[in-house]
mmCIF file of C-alpha atoms and ligand atoms in Angstrom:
data_model
loop_
_atom_site.group_PDB
_atom_site.id
_atom_site.type_symbol
_atom_site.label_atom_id
_atom_site.label_comp_id
_atom_site.label_asym_id
_atom_site.label_seq_id
_atom_site.Cartn_x
_atom_site.Cartn_y
_atom_site.Cartn_z
ATOM 1 C CA UNK A 1 55.909 43.918 -5.361
ATOM 2 C CA UNK A 2 55.532 40.755 -7.395
ATOM 3 C CA UNK A 3 55.942 40.891 -11.124
ATOM 4 C CA UNK A 4 52.579 41.651 -12.690
ATOM 5 C CA UNK A 5 51.529 43.738 -9.708
ATOM 6 C CA UNK A 6 53.567 46.725 -10.703
ATOM 7 C CA UNK A 7 52.257 49.933 -12.084
ATOM 8 C CA UNK A 8 49.067 51.914 -11.847
ATOM 9 C CA UNK A 9 45.989 49.725 -12.100
ATOM 10 C CA UNK A 10 44.351 51.894 -14.773
ATOM 11 C CA UNK A 11 47.401 51.591 -17.019
ATOM 12 C CA UNK A 12 47.602 47.838 -16.464
ATOM 13 C CA UNK A 13 43.988 47.440 -17.578
ATOM 14 C CA UNK A 14 44.539 49.663 -20.620
ATOM 15 C CA UNK A 15 47.487 47.409 -21.514
ATOM 16 C CA UNK A 16 45.034 44.491 -21.641
ATOM 17 C CA UNK A 17 45.336 42.943 -18.201
ATOM 18 C CA UNK A 18 42.107 41.628 -16.623
ATOM 19 C CA UNK A 19 42.022 42.914 -13.012
ATOM 20 C CA UNK A 20 39.787 42.029 -10.084
ATOM 21 C CA UNK A 21 38.424 44.408 -8.995
ATOM 22 C CA UNK A 22 38.596 46.528 -12.165
ATOM 23 C CA UNK A 23 40.029 50.046 -11.889
ATOM 24 C CA UNK A 24 37.332 52.718 -11.725
ATOM 25 C CA UNK A 25 36.862 56.381 -12.566
ATOM 26 C CA UNK A 26 33.844 58.383 -13.796
ATOM 27 C CA UNK A 27 33.202 60.688 -16.705
ATOM 28 C CA UNK A 28 32.580 64.218 -15.322
ATOM 29 C CA UNK A 29 33.800 63.035 -11.918
ATOM 30 C CA UNK A 30 34.738 66.631 -11.135
ATOM 31 C CA UNK A 31 31.454 68.427 -11.471
ATOM 32 C CA UNK A 32 28.402 70.089 -10.097
ATOM 33 C CA UNK A 33 27.127 67.075 -8.109
ATOM 34 C CA UNK A 34 30.027 67.785 -5.674
ATOM 35 C CA UNK A 35 29.597 70.706 -3.224
ATOM 36 C CA UNK A 36 33.372 71.272 -3.193
ATOM 37 C CA UNK A 37 33.315 71.674 -7.006
ATOM 38 C CA UNK A 38 30.533 74.256 -6.770
ATOM 39 C CA UNK A 39 32.568 76.175 -4.192
ATOM 40 C CA UNK A 40 35.737 76.266 -6.333
ATOM 41 C CA UNK A 41 33.736 77.160 -9.431
ATOM 42 C CA UNK A 42 32.204 80.090 -7.510
ATOM 43 C CA UNK A 43 35.699 81.156 -6.481
ATOM 44 C CA UNK A 44 36.802 81.073 -10.134
ATOM 45 C CA UNK A 45 33.784 83.173 -11.139
ATOM 46 C CA UNK A 46 32.870 81.312 -14.296
ATOM 47 C CA UNK A 47 33.502 78.000 -16.012
ATOM 48 C CA UNK A 48 36.150 79.203 -18.499
ATOM 49 C CA UNK A 49 38.135 80.980 -15.778
ATOM 50 C CA UNK A 50 38.081 77.709 -13.851
ATOM 51 C CA UNK A 51 39.479 75.872 -16.901
ATOM 52 C CA UNK A 52 42.212 78.481 -17.477
ATOM 53 C CA UNK A 53 43.362 78.890 -13.839
ATOM 54 C CA UNK A 54 45.774 75.971 -13.311
ATOM 55 C CA UNK A 55 45.664 75.935 -9.494
ATOM 56 C CA UNK A 56 41.848 75.856 -9.455
ATOM 57 C CA UNK A 57 41.528 73.391 -12.368
ATOM 58 C CA UNK A 58 43.993 71.091 -10.576
ATOM 59 C CA UNK A 59 42.055 71.508 -7.337
ATOM 60 C CA UNK A 60 38.727 70.389 -8.879
ATOM 61 C CA UNK A 61 40.494 67.501 -10.645
ATOM 62 C CA UNK A 62 41.773 66.313 -7.252
ATOM 63 C CA UNK A 63 38.475 66.666 -5.368
ATOM 64 C CA UNK A 64 36.902 63.375 -6.524
ATOM 65 C CA UNK A 65 40.226 61.580 -6.000
ATOM 66 C CA UNK A 66 40.284 62.674 -2.360
ATOM 67 C CA UNK A 67 36.660 61.732 -1.837
ATOM 68 C CA UNK A 68 36.574 58.362 -3.602
ATOM 69 C CA UNK A 69 40.151 57.257 -4.341
ATOM 70 C CA UNK A 70 39.421 56.703 -8.043
ATOM 71 C CA UNK A 71 42.137 54.913 -10.031
ATOM 72 C CA UNK A 72 42.357 57.813 -12.474
ATOM 73 C CA UNK A 73 42.078 61.578 -12.476
ATOM 74 C CA UNK A 74 40.906 63.272 -15.671
ATOM 75 C CA UNK A 75 42.249 66.711 -16.455
ATOM 76 C CA UNK A 76 39.637 69.373 -15.756
ATOM 77 C CA UNK A 77 39.154 71.251 -19.025
ATOM 78 C CA UNK A 78 36.646 71.135 -21.888
ATOM 79 C CA UNK A 79 36.675 69.868 -25.472
ATOM 80 C CA UNK A 80 35.787 73.400 -26.610
ATOM 81 C CA UNK A 81 39.075 74.905 -25.419
ATOM 82 C CA UNK A 82 40.641 73.639 -28.640
ATOM 83 C CA UNK A 83 38.371 75.643 -30.989
ATOM 84 C CA UNK A 84 38.919 78.572 -28.619
ATOM 85 C CA UNK A 85 42.695 78.220 -29.132
ATOM 86 C CA UNK A 86 42.132 77.999 -32.896
ATOM 87 C CA UNK A 87 40.651 81.486 -32.703
ATOM 88 C CA UNK A 88 36.945 80.830 -32.222
ATOM 89 C CA UNK A 89 35.088 83.033 -29.721
ATOM 90 C CA UNK A 90 33.810 80.917 -26.832
ATOM 91 C CA UNK A 91 31.591 81.703 -23.874
ATOM 92 C CA UNK A 92 29.187 79.805 -21.634
ATOM 93 C CA UNK A 93 25.624 81.022 -21.166
ATOM 94 C CA UNK A 94 24.658 80.230 -17.578
ATOM 95 C CA UNK A 95 22.161 77.391 -17.502
ATOM 96 C CA UNK A 96 22.258 76.967 -21.279
ATOM 97 C CA UNK A 97 25.694 75.758 -22.307
ATOM 98 C CA UNK A 98 28.452 76.763 -24.690
ATOM 99 C CA UNK A 99 28.265 79.421 -27.406
ATOM 100 C CA UNK A 100 30.906 79.815 -30.144
ATOM 101 C CA UNK A 101 31.432 82.001 -33.177
ATOM 102 C CA UNK A 102 30.759 79.779 -36.200
ATOM 103 C CA UNK A 103 33.143 78.466 -38.857
ATOM 104 C CA UNK A 104 31.269 77.473 -42.016
ATOM 105 C CA UNK A 105 33.081 79.107 -44.952
ATOM 106 C CA UNK A 106 36.517 78.897 -46.627
ATOM 107 C CA UNK A 107 37.198 82.440 -45.347
ATOM 108 C CA UNK A 108 36.320 81.416 -41.798
ATOM 109 C CA UNK A 109 38.569 78.394 -42.081
ATOM 110 C CA UNK A 110 41.437 80.527 -43.365
ATOM 111 C CA UNK A 111 41.147 82.706 -40.253
ATOM 112 C CA UNK A 112 41.725 79.735 -37.900
ATOM 113 C CA UNK A 113 45.179 79.407 -36.395
ATOM 114 C CA UNK A 114 47.452 76.574 -37.423
ATOM 115 C CA UNK A 115 48.084 73.534 -35.222
ATOM 116 C CA UNK A 116 51.439 74.942 -34.083
ATOM 117 C CA UNK A 117 49.929 78.235 -32.930
ATOM 118 C CA UNK A 118 47.469 76.960 -30.325
ATOM 119 C CA UNK A 119 49.848 76.352 -27.450
ATOM 120 C CA UNK A 120 50.114 79.835 -25.983
ATOM 121 C CA UNK A 121 46.382 79.929 -25.300
ATOM 122 C CA UNK A 122 46.467 76.339 -24.017
ATOM 123 C CA UNK A 123 49.499 76.854 -21.758
ATOM 124 C CA UNK A 124 47.313 76.930 -18.591
ATOM 125 C CA UNK A 125 45.980 73.460 -19.500
ATOM 126 C CA UNK A 126 49.511 72.083 -19.748
ATOM 127 C CA UNK A 127 50.356 73.767 -16.436
ATOM 128 C CA UNK A 128 47.322 72.088 -14.809
ATOM 129 C CA UNK A 129 48.698 68.722 -15.936
ATOM 130 C CA UNK A 130 52.147 69.507 -14.540
ATOM 131 C CA UNK A 131 50.621 70.410 -11.161
ATOM 132 C CA UNK A 132 48.573 67.209 -11.177
ATOM 133 C CA UNK A 133 51.527 65.018 -12.125
ATOM 134 C CA UNK A 134 53.204 66.202 -8.910
ATOM 135 C CA UNK A 135 50.129 66.235 -6.677
ATOM 136 C CA UNK A 136 48.363 62.957 -7.447
ATOM 137 C CA UNK A 137 48.788 59.881 -5.236
ATOM 138 C CA UNK A 138 51.316 57.522 -6.812
ATOM 139 C CA UNK A 139 48.662 54.890 -7.627
ATOM 140 C CA UNK A 140 46.418 57.337 -9.517
ATOM 141 C CA UNK A 141 46.806 57.650 -13.293
ATOM 142 C CA UNK A 142 46.420 61.001 -15.042
ATOM 143 C CA UNK A 143 44.186 61.133 -18.136
ATOM 144 C CA UNK A 144 44.319 63.938 -20.699
ATOM 145 C CA UNK A 145 41.638 64.352 -23.358
ATOM 146 C CA UNK A 146 40.301 66.114 -26.411
ATOM 147 C CA UNK A 147 37.107 66.038 -28.401
ATOM 148 C CA UNK A 148 37.185 63.969 -31.583
ATOM 149 C CA UNK A 149 37.152 66.089 -34.768
ATOM 150 C CA UNK A 150 33.538 65.333 -35.747
ATOM 151 C CA UNK A 151 32.172 66.269 -32.323
ATOM 152 C CA UNK A 152 34.314 69.415 -32.085
ATOM 153 C CA UNK A 153 33.318 70.397 -35.642
ATOM 154 C CA UNK A 154 29.600 70.090 -34.804
ATOM 155 C CA UNK A 155 30.045 72.829 -32.182
ATOM 156 C CA UNK A 156 32.230 74.985 -34.449
ATOM 157 C CA UNK A 157 29.678 74.833 -37.241
ATOM 158 C CA UNK A 158 26.509 75.314 -35.164
ATOM 159 C CA UNK A 159 28.003 77.684 -32.591
ATOM 160 C CA UNK A 160 26.350 75.647 -29.837
ATOM 161 C CA UNK A 161 25.230 72.162 -28.863
ATOM 162 C CA UNK A 162 22.489 70.772 -31.103
ATOM 163 C CA UNK A 163 20.277 67.731 -30.508
ATOM 164 C CA UNK A 164 20.679 66.391 -34.069
ATOM 165 C CA UNK A 165 23.898 68.036 -35.337
ATOM 166 C CA UNK A 166 21.742 69.502 -38.128
ATOM 167 C CA UNK A 167 24.028 72.425 -39.080
ATOM 168 C CA UNK A 168 27.055 70.097 -39.396
ATOM 169 C CA UNK A 169 25.127 67.691 -41.630
ATOM 170 C CA UNK A 170 23.931 70.638 -43.714
ATOM 171 C CA UNK A 171 27.483 71.885 -44.301
ATOM 172 C CA UNK A 172 28.599 68.317 -45.049
ATOM 173 C CA UNK A 173 26.031 68.038 -47.830
ATOM 174 C CA UNK A 174 26.251 71.611 -49.177
ATOM 175 C CA UNK A 175 30.005 72.232 -49.082
ATOM 176 C CA UNK A 176 31.861 69.022 -48.416
ATOM 177 C CA UNK A 177 35.262 70.525 -49.262
ATOM 178 C CA UNK A 178 34.949 73.108 -46.492
ATOM 179 C CA UNK A 179 33.569 70.514 -44.104
ATOM 180 C CA UNK A 180 36.470 68.129 -44.850
ATOM 181 C CA UNK A 181 39.018 70.928 -44.468
ATOM 182 C CA UNK A 182 37.552 71.777 -41.058
ATOM 183 C CA UNK A 183 37.788 68.124 -39.965
ATOM 184 C CA UNK A 184 41.428 68.073 -41.148
ATOM 185 C CA UNK A 185 42.281 71.309 -39.322
ATOM 186 C CA UNK A 186 40.783 70.009 -36.074
ATOM 187 C CA UNK A 187 42.526 66.647 -36.557
ATOM 188 C CA UNK A 188 45.953 68.281 -36.894
ATOM 189 C CA UNK A 189 45.333 70.592 -33.933
ATOM 190 C CA UNK A 190 44.166 67.648 -31.812
ATOM 191 C CA UNK A 191 47.394 65.770 -32.510
ATOM 192 C CA UNK A 192 49.437 68.817 -31.451
ATOM 193 C CA UNK A 193 47.245 69.394 -28.368
ATOM 194 C CA UNK A 194 47.294 65.804 -27.096
ATOM 195 C CA UNK A 195 51.051 65.494 -27.713
ATOM 196 C CA UNK A 196 51.628 68.509 -25.482
ATOM 197 C CA UNK A 197 49.272 67.091 -22.850
ATOM 198 C CA UNK A 198 51.347 63.904 -22.799
ATOM 199 C CA UNK A 199 54.576 65.885 -22.554
ATOM 200 C CA UNK A 200 53.056 67.782 -19.600
ATOM 201 C CA UNK A 201 52.250 64.561 -17.722
ATOM 202 C CA UNK A 202 49.143 62.838 -19.132
ATOM 203 C CA UNK A 203 49.709 59.067 -18.880
ATOM 204 C CA UNK A 204 46.738 58.124 -21.064
ATOM 205 C CA UNK A 205 44.518 60.191 -23.346
ATOM 206 C CA UNK A 206 40.865 59.941 -24.262
ATOM 207 C CA UNK A 207 39.109 61.052 -27.435
ATOM 208 C CA UNK A 208 35.482 62.045 -26.809
ATOM 209 C CA UNK A 209 33.321 61.565 -29.888
ATOM 210 C CA UNK A 210 30.060 62.366 -28.152
ATOM 211 C CA UNK A 211 28.065 62.685 -31.383
ATOM 212 C CA UNK A 212 29.571 59.714 -33.280
ATOM 213 C CA UNK A 213 26.206 57.947 -33.038
ATOM 214 C CA UNK A 214 24.664 60.436 -35.492
ATOM 215 C CA UNK A 215 27.025 59.329 -38.281
ATOM 216 C CA UNK A 216 25.690 56.592 -40.515
ATOM 217 C CA UNK A 217 27.240 54.198 -42.991
ATOM 218 C CA UNK A 218 30.250 55.526 -44.874
ATOM 219 C CA UNK A 219 30.063 58.829 -42.949
ATOM 220 C CA UNK A 220 30.913 56.924 -39.770
ATOM 221 C CA UNK A 221 34.051 55.563 -41.459
ATOM 222 C CA UNK A 222 35.052 58.918 -42.912
ATOM 223 C CA UNK A 223 34.361 61.169 -39.939
ATOM 224 C CA UNK A 224 34.599 58.939 -36.826
ATOM 225 C CA UNK A 225 36.973 56.081 -37.699
ATOM 226 C CA UNK A 226 39.401 57.828 -39.984
ATOM 227 C CA UNK A 227 40.221 60.924 -37.889
ATOM 228 C CA UNK A 228 40.575 58.718 -34.777
ATOM 229 C CA UNK A 229 42.952 56.415 -36.664
ATOM 230 C CA UNK A 230 44.991 59.370 -37.875
ATOM 231 C CA UNK A 231 45.240 60.955 -34.419
ATOM 232 C CA UNK A 232 46.097 57.661 -32.718
ATOM 233 C CA UNK A 233 48.745 56.772 -35.334
ATOM 234 C CA UNK A 234 50.407 60.174 -34.956
ATOM 235 C CA UNK A 235 50.363 59.958 -31.142
ATOM 236 C CA UNK A 236 51.759 56.405 -31.225
ATOM 237 C CA UNK A 237 54.654 57.569 -33.412
ATOM 238 C CA UNK A 238 55.562 60.229 -30.860
ATOM 239 C CA UNK A 239 54.521 58.484 -27.646
ATOM 240 C CA UNK A 240 54.225 54.736 -28.300
ATOM 241 C CA UNK A 241 53.873 53.913 -24.601
ATOM 242 C CA UNK A 242 50.817 56.120 -23.971
ATOM 243 C CA UNK A 243 47.450 54.337 -24.253
ATOM 244 C CA UNK A 244 44.492 55.923 -26.029
ATOM 245 C CA UNK A 245 40.860 55.468 -25.000
ATOM 246 C CA UNK A 246 38.323 56.120 -27.762
ATOM 247 C CA UNK A 247 34.692 56.952 -26.948
ATOM 248 C CA UNK A 248 32.544 56.910 -30.094
ATOM 249 C CA UNK A 249 29.366 57.448 -28.073
ATOM 250 C CA UNK A 250 26.236 55.955 -29.590
ATOM 251 C CA UNK A 251 28.207 53.845 -32.091
ATOM 252 C CA UNK A 252 26.006 50.800 -31.350
ATOM 253 C CA UNK A 253 27.060 47.912 -33.606
ATOM 254 C CA UNK A 254 29.997 50.007 -34.815
ATOM 255 C CA UNK A 255 31.693 49.611 -31.432
ATOM 256 C CA UNK A 256 32.644 46.154 -32.713
ATOM 257 C CA UNK A 257 35.919 46.448 -34.599
ATOM 258 C CA UNK A 258 36.462 50.081 -33.564
ATOM 259 C CA UNK A 259 39.673 49.317 -31.639
ATOM 260 C CA UNK A 260 41.117 47.299 -34.513
ATOM 261 C CA UNK A 261 40.190 49.931 -37.100
ATOM 262 C CA UNK A 262 41.619 52.883 -35.151
ATOM 263 C CA UNK A 263 44.455 51.431 -33.061
ATOM 264 C CA UNK A 264 42.751 52.509 -29.815
ATOM 265 C CA UNK A 265 43.930 50.606 -26.731
ATOM 266 C CA UNK A 266 40.505 50.816 -25.123
ATOM 267 C CA UNK A 267 36.993 51.496 -26.374
ATOM 268 C CA UNK A 268 34.623 53.253 -23.994
ATOM 269 C CA UNK A 269 31.008 52.207 -24.453
ATOM 270 C CA UNK A 270 27.827 54.036 -23.483
ATOM 271 C CA UNK A 271 24.902 52.323 -21.760
ATOM 272 C CA UNK A 272 22.733 51.777 -24.847
ATOM 273 C CA UNK A 273 24.575 48.523 -25.613
ATOM 274 C CA UNK A 274 24.315 45.425 -23.430
ATOM 275 C CA UNK A 275 27.341 44.406 -21.394
ATOM 276 C CA UNK A 276 26.974 40.830 -22.651
ATOM 277 C CA UNK A 277 27.181 41.974 -26.310
ATOM 278 C CA UNK A 278 30.152 44.230 -25.537
ATOM 279 C CA UNK A 279 31.980 41.363 -23.815
ATOM 280 C CA UNK A 280 31.489 39.151 -26.873
ATOM 281 C CA UNK A 281 32.020 41.635 -29.681
ATOM 282 C CA UNK A 282 34.190 44.471 -28.379
ATOM 283 C CA UNK A 283 36.185 43.183 -25.426
ATOM 284 C CA UNK A 284 37.622 40.422 -27.638
ATOM 285 C CA UNK A 285 39.835 43.134 -29.180
ATOM 286 C CA UNK A 286 41.150 44.531 -25.883
ATOM 287 C CA UNK A 287 40.218 46.688 -22.951
ATOM 288 C CA UNK A 288 36.743 48.179 -22.719
ATOM 289 C CA UNK A 289 35.455 50.946 -20.450
ATOM 290 C CA UNK A 290 31.903 51.525 -19.215
ATOM 291 C CA UNK A 291 28.913 51.007 -19.105
ATOM 292 C CA UNK A 292 26.805 51.777 -16.035
ATOM 293 C CA UNK A 293 23.775 53.976 -16.716
ATOM 294 C CA UNK A 294 24.529 57.378 -15.070
ATOM 295 C CA UNK A 295 20.940 57.504 -13.774
ATOM 296 C CA UNK A 296 21.957 55.020 -11.055
ATOM 297 C CA UNK A 297 24.043 57.821 -9.557
ATOM 298 C CA UNK A 298 20.754 59.661 -8.985
ATOM 299 C CA UNK A 299 18.543 56.756 -7.923
ATOM 300 C CA UNK A 300 21.046 54.612 -5.972
ATOM 301 C CA UNK A 301 19.820 51.725 -3.799
ATOM 302 C CA UNK A 302 19.832 48.018 -4.506
ATOM 303 C CA UNK A 303 19.436 48.537 -8.279
ATOM 304 C CA UNK A 304 22.751 50.416 -8.337
ATOM 305 C CA UNK A 305 24.471 47.632 -6.380
ATOM 306 C CA UNK A 306 23.063 44.901 -8.631
ATOM 307 C CA UNK A 307 23.876 46.672 -11.882
ATOM 308 C CA UNK A 308 27.410 47.411 -10.700
ATOM 309 C CA UNK A 309 27.950 43.745 -9.763
ATOM 310 C CA UNK A 310 26.467 42.543 -13.047
ATOM 311 C CA UNK A 311 28.792 44.758 -15.109
ATOM 312 C CA UNK A 312 31.883 43.727 -13.131
ATOM 313 C CA UNK A 313 30.886 40.070 -13.546
ATOM 314 C CA UNK A 314 30.135 40.309 -17.266
ATOM 315 C CA UNK A 315 33.518 41.875 -18.069
ATOM 316 C CA UNK A 316 35.624 39.852 -15.624
ATOM 317 C CA UNK A 317 37.282 37.619 -18.228
ATOM 318 C CA UNK A 318 38.928 40.492 -20.070
ATOM 319 C CA UNK A 319 40.426 43.911 -19.474
ATOM 320 C CA UNK A 320 37.837 46.354 -18.102
ATOM 321 C CA UNK A 321 37.866 49.865 -16.698
ATOM 322 C CA UNK A 322 34.700 50.483 -14.709
ATOM 323 C CA UNK A 323 32.975 53.733 -15.696
ATOM 324 C CA UNK A 324 29.583 55.172 -16.474
ATOM 325 C CA UNK A 325 28.072 55.095 -19.969
ATOM 326 C CA UNK A 326 28.171 58.917 -20.019
ATOM 327 C CA UNK A 327 28.942 61.767 -17.622
ATOM 328 C CA UNK A 328 27.545 61.897 -14.098
ATOM 329 C CA UNK A 329 24.745 64.475 -13.916
ATOM 330 C CA UNK A 330 24.499 67.463 -11.536
ATOM 331 C CA UNK A 331 21.509 65.904 -9.726
ATOM 332 C CA UNK A 332 23.534 62.811 -8.710
ATOM 333 C CA UNK A 333 23.951 61.991 -5.014
ATOM 334 C CA UNK A 334 27.627 61.831 -3.944
ATOM 335 C CA UNK A 335 26.734 58.964 -1.560
ATOM 336 C CA UNK A 336 25.659 56.834 -4.529
ATOM 337 C CA UNK A 337 29.113 57.247 -6.059
ATOM 338 C CA UNK A 338 30.622 55.996 -2.798
ATOM 339 C CA UNK A 339 28.248 53.013 -2.885
ATOM 340 C CA UNK A 340 29.306 52.188 -6.465
ATOM 341 C CA UNK A 341 33.019 52.317 -5.599
ATOM 342 C CA UNK A 342 32.462 50.227 -2.452
ATOM 343 C CA UNK A 343 30.512 47.622 -4.459
ATOM 344 C CA UNK A 344 33.228 47.366 -7.127
ATOM 345 C CA UNK A 345 36.023 47.007 -4.591
ATOM 346 C CA UNK A 346 34.334 44.875 -1.939
ATOM 347 C CA UNK A 347 31.777 42.931 -3.961
HETATM 348 O O1 1CP B 1 30.392 73.912 -14.187
HETATM 349 C C1 1CP B 1 29.590 73.893 -15.153
HETATM 350 O O2 1CP B 1 28.411 74.201 -15.027
HETATM 351 C C2 1CP B 1 30.048 73.534 -16.503
HETATM 352 C C3 1CP B 1 29.670 72.164 -16.914
HETATM 353 C C4 1CP B 1 30.844 71.557 -17.632
HETATM 354 C C5 1CP B 1 31.849 70.748 -17.067
HETATM 355 C C6 1CP B 1 31.977 70.280 -15.638
HETATM 356 C C7 1CP B 1 31.173 71.753 -18.993
HETATM 357 C C8 1CP B 1 30.443 72.612 -19.964
HETATM 358 N N1 1CP B 1 32.343 71.068 -19.261
HETATM 359 C C9 1CP B 1 32.794 70.436 -18.121
HETATM 360 C C10 1CP B 1 34.041 69.696 -17.960
HETATM 361 C C11 1CP B 1 34.359 68.657 -18.957
HETATM 362 N N2 1CP B 1 33.851 68.575 -20.218
HETATM 363 C C12 1CP B 1 35.284 67.612 -18.767
HETATM 364 C C13 1CP B 1 36.143 67.511 -17.524
HETATM 365 C C14 1CP B 1 36.649 66.254 -17.060
HETATM 366 C C15 1CP B 1 35.649 65.310 -16.396
HETATM 367 O O3 1CP B 1 35.453 65.430 -15.183
HETATM 368 O O4 1CP B 1 35.153 64.403 -17.082
HETATM 369 C C16 1CP B 1 35.258 66.837 -19.937
HETATM 370 C C17 1CP B 1 36.024 65.557 -20.239
HETATM 371 C C18 1CP B 1 34.368 67.459 -20.846
HETATM 372 C C19 1CP B 1 34.124 66.988 -22.208
HETATM 373 C C20 1CP B 1 33.022 67.579 -23.003
HETATM 374 N N3 1CP B 1 32.617 68.886 -23.084
HETATM 375 C C21 1CP B 1 32.271 66.845 -23.937
HETATM 376 C C22 1CP B 1 32.511 65.386 -24.259
HETATM 377 C C23 1CP B 1 31.956 64.468 -23.232
HETATM 378 C C24 1CP B 1 30.432 64.416 -23.130
HETATM 379 O O5 1CP B 1 29.938 64.786 -22.054
HETATM 380 O O6 1CP B 1 29.777 64.004 -24.088
HETATM 381 C C25 1CP B 1 31.347 67.715 -24.539
HETATM 382 C C26 1CP B 1 30.329 67.381 -25.600
HETATM 383 C C27 1CP B 1 31.573 69.011 -23.998
HETATM 384 C C28 1CP B 1 30.890 70.268 -24.376
HETATM 385 C C29 1CP B 1 30.237 70.873 -23.203
HETATM 386 N N4 1CP B 1 30.913 71.525 -22.211
HETATM 387 C C30 1CP B 1 30.057 71.914 -21.219
HETATM 388 C C31 1CP B 1 28.742 71.493 -21.615
HETATM 389 C C32 1CP B 1 27.498 71.740 -20.820
HETATM 390 C C33 1CP B 1 28.878 70.809 -22.838
HETATM 391 C C34 1CP B 1 27.757 70.143 -23.629
HETATM 392 C C35 1CP B 1 27.058 71.188 -24.434
HETATM 393 C C36 1CP B 1 25.921 70.702 -25.329
HETATM 394 O O7 1CP B 1 26.094 69.842 -26.192
HETATM 395 O O8 1CP B 1 24.841 71.302 -25.198
#
């Protein structure tokens, strides 16, 4: 191997190297659009059992790698396992989504476990990573992840997903001290959780701030930028060689400067921002990831091919990891994923 051609392609891109073709993986690449995922999920019985059974979680992580040869595998787990390990009740209502016991008072906060006491419950997640580190093809990078504190807190406060994060904003305005203490508790636990994921074999980690776009003005700085900066700084002290991908979904103009402000090695962008703008304003600071509209995985055809080519072309002068702007949906056609990968790799 010539110098410069060494190492996993995902990690080279995250280190800032422009690559043709770009490495590719997909958010929610292990999921219900794949018949083999549905079969393993049925075997597990329910979603949480799937997350907490290392052999089965590793199996569904590997399924899209076998099918498509993606450049990265992402640990199969969920951002809500962390509140679960902090002591929150968690269950999934079939067809509706997650339900949690709520944390909205100083007493509720006091009942949460400390950051050092989460690992017993999360041991199966670390075991999944250890299995994957052994089982993955040598060219495939292993990504660990956690939710960003604001996004995780919105679920802990509301007890479920909410379209507007109303309950979290209400607590923020009515009892900011409790709200801030919850953000701090989740921040500390996230540092402990991601450190253990790295020690178990994750070669890169991603912070999902799915609801960052709801934060405006100074709140964006306080609750999206600052916790990300704190988590990334702590991880870099312990594991300086491990790259961090930040995904402040919906950040819009605030994507610009996000990498510099937080120390993230790569900023993942959704599909509400134009690739041209991202190339000019975000990619100047380093690697970017995204931003194909996930709907193309449902509709396919020539539009999918053209959009894929356009995104590859627009980001070709800098470091780019090809991905969707958000997770692939259950109604996606697996053949469209194959067409996307083929278009990226063969033009
Ligand atoms: O099988 C099923 O029906 C469960 C669906 C499902 C899956 C496949 C959930 C429930 N979580 C997951 C896995 C998951 N979740 C991964 C695995 C790795 C991958 O393949 O990408 C990851 C990274 C997540 C992250 C996650 N969970 C986020 C952040 C990313 C995003 O999509 O914005 C969020 C917000 C969650 C919460 C969650 N978990 C599941 C659902 C349906 C939701 C959203 C709930 C809501 O807001 O209503």
